[in-house]
Structure formats: structure tokens, C-alpha cells
Tab-separated table of C-alpha atoms in Angstrom:
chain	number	residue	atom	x	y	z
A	1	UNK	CA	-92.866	-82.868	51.784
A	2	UNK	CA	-89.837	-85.177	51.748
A	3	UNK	CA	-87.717	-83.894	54.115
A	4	UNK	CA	-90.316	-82.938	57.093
A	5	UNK	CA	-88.270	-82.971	59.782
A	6	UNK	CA	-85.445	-81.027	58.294
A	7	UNK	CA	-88.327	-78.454	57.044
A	8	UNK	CA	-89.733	-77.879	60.573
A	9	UNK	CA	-85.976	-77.912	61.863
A	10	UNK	CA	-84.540	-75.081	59.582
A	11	UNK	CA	-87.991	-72.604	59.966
A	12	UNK	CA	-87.329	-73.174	63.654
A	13	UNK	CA	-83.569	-72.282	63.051
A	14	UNK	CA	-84.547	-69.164	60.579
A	15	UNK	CA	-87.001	-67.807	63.202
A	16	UNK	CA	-84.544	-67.957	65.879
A	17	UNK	CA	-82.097	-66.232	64.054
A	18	UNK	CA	-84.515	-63.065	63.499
A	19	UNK	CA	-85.552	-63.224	66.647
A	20	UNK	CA	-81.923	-63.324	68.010
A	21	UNK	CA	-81.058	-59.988	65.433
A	22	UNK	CA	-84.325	-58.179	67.141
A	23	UNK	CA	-82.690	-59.144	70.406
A	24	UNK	CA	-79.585	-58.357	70.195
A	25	UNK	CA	-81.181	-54.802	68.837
A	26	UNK	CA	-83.121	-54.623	71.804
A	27	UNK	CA	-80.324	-54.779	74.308
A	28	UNK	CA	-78.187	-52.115	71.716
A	29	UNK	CA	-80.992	-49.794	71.736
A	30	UNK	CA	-81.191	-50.125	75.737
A	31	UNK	CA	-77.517	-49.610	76.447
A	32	UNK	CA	-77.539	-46.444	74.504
A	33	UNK	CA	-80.708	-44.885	76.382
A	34	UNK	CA	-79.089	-46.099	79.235
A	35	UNK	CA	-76.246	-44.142	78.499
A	36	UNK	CA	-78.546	-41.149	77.438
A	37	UNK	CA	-80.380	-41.351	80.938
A	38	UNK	CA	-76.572	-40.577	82.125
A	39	UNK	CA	-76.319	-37.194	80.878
A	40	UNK	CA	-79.771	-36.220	82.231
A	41	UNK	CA	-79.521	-33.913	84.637
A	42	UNK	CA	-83.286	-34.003	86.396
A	43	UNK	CA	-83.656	-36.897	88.775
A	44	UNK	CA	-87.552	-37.640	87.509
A	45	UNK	CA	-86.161	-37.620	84.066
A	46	UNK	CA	-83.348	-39.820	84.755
A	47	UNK	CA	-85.264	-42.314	86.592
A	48	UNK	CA	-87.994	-42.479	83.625
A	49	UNK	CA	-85.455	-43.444	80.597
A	50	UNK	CA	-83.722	-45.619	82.668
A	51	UNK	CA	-86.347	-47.857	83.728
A	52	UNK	CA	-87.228	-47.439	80.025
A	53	UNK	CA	-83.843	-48.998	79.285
A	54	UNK	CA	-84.013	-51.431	82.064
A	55	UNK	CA	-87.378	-53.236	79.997
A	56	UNK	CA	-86.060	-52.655	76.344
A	57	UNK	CA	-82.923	-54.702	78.148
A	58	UNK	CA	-85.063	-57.439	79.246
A	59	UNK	CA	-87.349	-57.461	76.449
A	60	UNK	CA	-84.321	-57.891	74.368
A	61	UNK	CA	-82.208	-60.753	77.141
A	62	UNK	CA	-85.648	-62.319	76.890
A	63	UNK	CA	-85.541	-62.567	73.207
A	64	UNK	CA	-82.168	-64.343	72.930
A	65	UNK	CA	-83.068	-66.833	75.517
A	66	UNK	CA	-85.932	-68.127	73.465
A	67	UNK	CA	-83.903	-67.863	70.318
A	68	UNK	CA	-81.148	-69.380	71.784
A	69	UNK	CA	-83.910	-72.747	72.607
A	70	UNK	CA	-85.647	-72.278	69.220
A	71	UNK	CA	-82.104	-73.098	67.599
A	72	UNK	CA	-81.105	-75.986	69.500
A	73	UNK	CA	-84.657	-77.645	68.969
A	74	UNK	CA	-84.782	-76.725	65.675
A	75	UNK	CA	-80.919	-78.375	64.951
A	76	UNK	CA	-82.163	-80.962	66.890
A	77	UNK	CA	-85.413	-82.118	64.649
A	78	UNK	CA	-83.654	-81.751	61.883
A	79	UNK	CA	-81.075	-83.880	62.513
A	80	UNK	CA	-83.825	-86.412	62.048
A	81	UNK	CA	-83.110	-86.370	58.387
A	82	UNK	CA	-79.610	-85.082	58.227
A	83	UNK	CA	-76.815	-86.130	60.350
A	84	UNK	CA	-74.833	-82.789	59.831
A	85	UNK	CA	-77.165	-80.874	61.406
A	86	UNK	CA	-76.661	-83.182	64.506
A	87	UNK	CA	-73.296	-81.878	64.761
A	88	UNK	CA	-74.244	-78.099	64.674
A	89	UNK	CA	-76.632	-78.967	67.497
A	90	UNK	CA	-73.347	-80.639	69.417
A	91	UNK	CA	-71.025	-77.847	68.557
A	92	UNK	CA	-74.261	-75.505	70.216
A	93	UNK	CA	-74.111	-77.436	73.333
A	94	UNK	CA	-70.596	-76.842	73.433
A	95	UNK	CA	-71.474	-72.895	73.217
A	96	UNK	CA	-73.303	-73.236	75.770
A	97	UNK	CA	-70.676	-74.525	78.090
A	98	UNK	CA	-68.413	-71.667	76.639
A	99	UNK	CA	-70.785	-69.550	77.793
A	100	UNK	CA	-70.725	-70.643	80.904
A	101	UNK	CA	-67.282	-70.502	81.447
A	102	UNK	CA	-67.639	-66.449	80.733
A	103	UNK	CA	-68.621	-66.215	83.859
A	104	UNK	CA	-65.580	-67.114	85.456
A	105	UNK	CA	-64.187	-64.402	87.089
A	106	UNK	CA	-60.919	-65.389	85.537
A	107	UNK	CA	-59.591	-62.971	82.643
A	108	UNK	CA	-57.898	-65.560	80.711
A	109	UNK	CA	-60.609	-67.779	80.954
A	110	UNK	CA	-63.325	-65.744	80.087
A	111	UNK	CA	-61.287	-64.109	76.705
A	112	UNK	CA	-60.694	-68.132	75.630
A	113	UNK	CA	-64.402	-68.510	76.414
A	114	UNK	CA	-65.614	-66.063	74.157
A	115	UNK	CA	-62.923	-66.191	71.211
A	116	UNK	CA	-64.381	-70.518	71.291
A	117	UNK	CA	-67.954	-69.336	70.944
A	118	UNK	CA	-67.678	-66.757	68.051
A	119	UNK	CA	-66.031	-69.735	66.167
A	120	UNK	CA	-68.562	-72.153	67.291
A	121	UNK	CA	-70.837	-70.274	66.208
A	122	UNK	CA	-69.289	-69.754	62.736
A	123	UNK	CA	-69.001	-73.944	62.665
A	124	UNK	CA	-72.805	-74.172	63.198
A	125	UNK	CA	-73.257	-71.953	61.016
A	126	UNK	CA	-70.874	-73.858	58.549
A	127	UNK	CA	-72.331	-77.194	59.433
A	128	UNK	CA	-76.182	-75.923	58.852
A	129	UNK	CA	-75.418	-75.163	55.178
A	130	UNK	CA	-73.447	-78.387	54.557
A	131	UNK	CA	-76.715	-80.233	55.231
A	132	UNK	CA	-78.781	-77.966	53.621
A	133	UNK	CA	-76.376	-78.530	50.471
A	134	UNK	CA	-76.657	-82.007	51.242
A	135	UNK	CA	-80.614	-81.970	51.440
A	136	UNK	CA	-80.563	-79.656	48.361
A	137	UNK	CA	-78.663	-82.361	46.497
A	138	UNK	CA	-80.724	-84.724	47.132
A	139	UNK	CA	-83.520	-82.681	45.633
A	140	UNK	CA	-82.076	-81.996	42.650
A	141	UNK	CA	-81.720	-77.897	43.662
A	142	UNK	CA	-78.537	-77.128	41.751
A	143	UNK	CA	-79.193	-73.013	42.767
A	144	UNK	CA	-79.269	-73.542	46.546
A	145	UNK	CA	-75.996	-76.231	46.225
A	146	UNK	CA	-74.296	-73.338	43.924
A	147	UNK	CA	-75.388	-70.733	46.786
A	148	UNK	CA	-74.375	-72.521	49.565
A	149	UNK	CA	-70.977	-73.537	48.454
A	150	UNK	CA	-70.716	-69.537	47.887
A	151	UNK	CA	-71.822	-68.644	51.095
A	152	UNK	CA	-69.768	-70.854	53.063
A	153	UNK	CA	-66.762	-69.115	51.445
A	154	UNK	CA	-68.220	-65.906	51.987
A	155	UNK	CA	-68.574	-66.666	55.775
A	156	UNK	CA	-64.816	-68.063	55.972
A	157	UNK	CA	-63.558	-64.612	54.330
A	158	UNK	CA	-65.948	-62.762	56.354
A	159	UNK	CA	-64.879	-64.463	59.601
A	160	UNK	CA	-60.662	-64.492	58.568
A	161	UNK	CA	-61.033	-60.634	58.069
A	162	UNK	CA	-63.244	-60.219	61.451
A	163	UNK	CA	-60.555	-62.075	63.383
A	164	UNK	CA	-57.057	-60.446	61.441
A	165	UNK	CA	-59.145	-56.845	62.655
A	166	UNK	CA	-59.624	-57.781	65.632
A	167	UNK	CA	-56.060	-58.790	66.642
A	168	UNK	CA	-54.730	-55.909	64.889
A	169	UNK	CA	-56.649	-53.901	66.909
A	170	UNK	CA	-56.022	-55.599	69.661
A	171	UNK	CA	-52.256	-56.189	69.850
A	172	UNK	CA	-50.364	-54.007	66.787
A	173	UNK	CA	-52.523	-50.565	66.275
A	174	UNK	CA	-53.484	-48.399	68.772
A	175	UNK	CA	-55.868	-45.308	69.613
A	176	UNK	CA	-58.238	-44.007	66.179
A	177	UNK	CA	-56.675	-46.915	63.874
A	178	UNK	CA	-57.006	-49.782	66.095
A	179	UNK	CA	-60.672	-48.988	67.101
A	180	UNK	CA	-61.702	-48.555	63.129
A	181	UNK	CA	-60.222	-52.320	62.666
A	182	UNK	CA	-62.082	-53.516	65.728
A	183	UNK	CA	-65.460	-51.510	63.592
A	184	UNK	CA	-64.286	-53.364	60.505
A	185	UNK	CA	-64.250	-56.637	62.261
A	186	UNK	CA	-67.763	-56.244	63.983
A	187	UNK	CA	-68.811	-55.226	60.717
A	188	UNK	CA	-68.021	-58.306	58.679
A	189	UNK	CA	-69.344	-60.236	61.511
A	190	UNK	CA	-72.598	-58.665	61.028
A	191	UNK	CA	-72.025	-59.499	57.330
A	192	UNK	CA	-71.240	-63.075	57.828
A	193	UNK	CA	-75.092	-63.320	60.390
A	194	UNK	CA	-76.912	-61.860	57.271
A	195	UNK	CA	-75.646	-63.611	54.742
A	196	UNK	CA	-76.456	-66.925	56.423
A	197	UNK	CA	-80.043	-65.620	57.215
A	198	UNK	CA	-80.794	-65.367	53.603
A	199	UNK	CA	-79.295	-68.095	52.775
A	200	UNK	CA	-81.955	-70.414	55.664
A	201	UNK	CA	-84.599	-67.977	54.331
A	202	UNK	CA	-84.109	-69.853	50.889
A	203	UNK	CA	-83.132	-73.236	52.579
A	204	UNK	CA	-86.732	-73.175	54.156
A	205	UNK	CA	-89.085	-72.651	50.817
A	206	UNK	CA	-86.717	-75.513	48.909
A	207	UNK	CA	-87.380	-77.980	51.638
A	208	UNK	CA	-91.480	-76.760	51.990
């Protein structure tokens, strides 16, 4: 194994990532029998689903805490054999103070707080495949190269088109129209998270 670090790095980064999309399900899945536990009219009943919610919540907040660690240690081995990935793990801790700043109870603050840490996220992203390019250059893999160059425009379209829906929906459409561009917009986001999944899936065997 030539690139060990980098190896152990990006499995730690791929299993984060799953474990962030089972989270992140978690907490969806809990919101909505949350919201089911609403309409009940029994007060038994009601209490039952929503302490159901309350641990499918938790399980879930639970899940992206440890994914959230798994990343940052994982960008941080790996930047043992490729600088780039030391800048992802930079950008992350900048996420994290973005995230902190969400809780300001400032409205302002918190909207500039979360618009910076969808697009740090998309530079990690971004900066994770340029070293995995790099790596895969260095071992001759032309396919994963060819595949990450592809991606990375893939994940610049996807993100352009999640951001142009989003401000359409935000500031020009209104009512049915502007909430199917805010859809759209969630949706290539969702896009943009899978296709760099498979793309660390692949990144992992080439550097095993």
C-alpha cells in the first residue's frame, strides 16, 4: 500500500459520509412521526410516537456528531500524504465555526452562517477529489483522474443550479412555483452528496 495514510484517511471520510446520509434520515424520519404524533387525537397514543420520535431524533443527532469527527480525522490522516486534503480539513474547521455562529440569535447572521457552510462544504468536497486526482495520478489510474475531473464539474453544475433555485424561490417566485424551485434545489443538492459518495467509494479500492 503506497499511500497508507491517505487509504485509512478517505475509508474514514467514505464511512462518515454514510453514516452522515443514515443520520440525516434518522432525524427526517423523526420530524415526520413527530408531526404524525400531532394529529393523534388519544393522549397514550400521542405520548408513545412521540417519544418514538424523540429517540429516532437522537439516534439520528447522534449519528452526525460521530460522522461529523470521523471526517475531520479522516481529512486529517490523510493529509499525511496529500497536502490538499489538509485544506478540506481547514475549510471543515471553518464549518464548524459557521456552525456555531447559527446559533446566534441574530437573523442576518445566522442566514450568512448557513449560506458559508453549504459552500464549505461543497469546497471540501471539491478539495477531497483534487487530491484523490492527485493520488490517482500518481498511480497511474487514468479512470479515477477522468472521473474525478467529471465529478467535480458535475458538483459545480449541481451546486450553481441548487443556489439559482434557491434564490428564485426565495426572492422572485412566490407560493406553488417558488416552493418547487426550493424542491429542485434540495434535490440537486442531494445529487451533488451522492455523486461524491461514489466517487470516495472508488477513491478507497484504488488507494487499497
Amino acid at each position: 500500500m503506497k499511500f497508507k495514510n491517505a487509504y485509512h484517511g478517505v475509508k474514514r471520510i467514505y464511512t462518515a459520509e454514510i453514516m452522515a446520509i443514515i443520520g440525516t434520515i434518522a432525524l427526517l424520519i423523526g420530524g415526520i412521526v413527530a408531526l404524525a404524533s400531532a394529529a393523534e387525537e388519544e393522549e397514550e397514543a400521542l405520548a408513545s410516537v412521540g417519544s418514538g420520535a424523540l429517540v429516532v431524533a437522537l439516534v439520528g443527532g447522534l449519528l452526525l456528531i460521530v460522522s461529523f469527527i470521523m471526517n475531520l480525522t479522516g481529512l486529517k490522516t490523510a493529509s499525511k500524504d496529500e497536502e490538499k486534503f489538509g485544506t478540506a480539513y481547514k475549510f471543515a474547521i471553518a464549518g464548524i465555526i459557521a456552525g456555531i455562529l447559527t446559533a446566534v440569535p441574530v437573523d442576518v447572521v445566522q442566514d450568512i452562517a448557513r449560506g458559508f457552510d453549504s459552500i464549505v462544504s461543497v469546497i471540501i468536497s471539491l478539495y477531497v477529489i483534487s487530491a484523490v486526482i492527485i493520488l490517482g495520478r500518481k498511480l497511474g489510474n487514468m479512470l479515477i483522474i477522468e472521473k474525478g475531473k467529471r465529478i467535480k464539474l458535475l458538483i459545480f453544475i449541481a451546486f450553481g443550479c441548487s443556489i439559482l433555485a434557491t434564490v428564485l424561490g426565495s426572492f422572485v417566485m412566490e407560493g406553488t412555483l417558488a416552493a418547487i424551485l426550493e424542491i429542485i434545489g434540495s434535490a440537486m443538492m442531494v445529487i451533488q452528496y451522492f455523486l461524491y459518495l461514489s466517487f470516495l467509494g472508488e477513491a478507497k479500492r484504488m488507494l487499497d
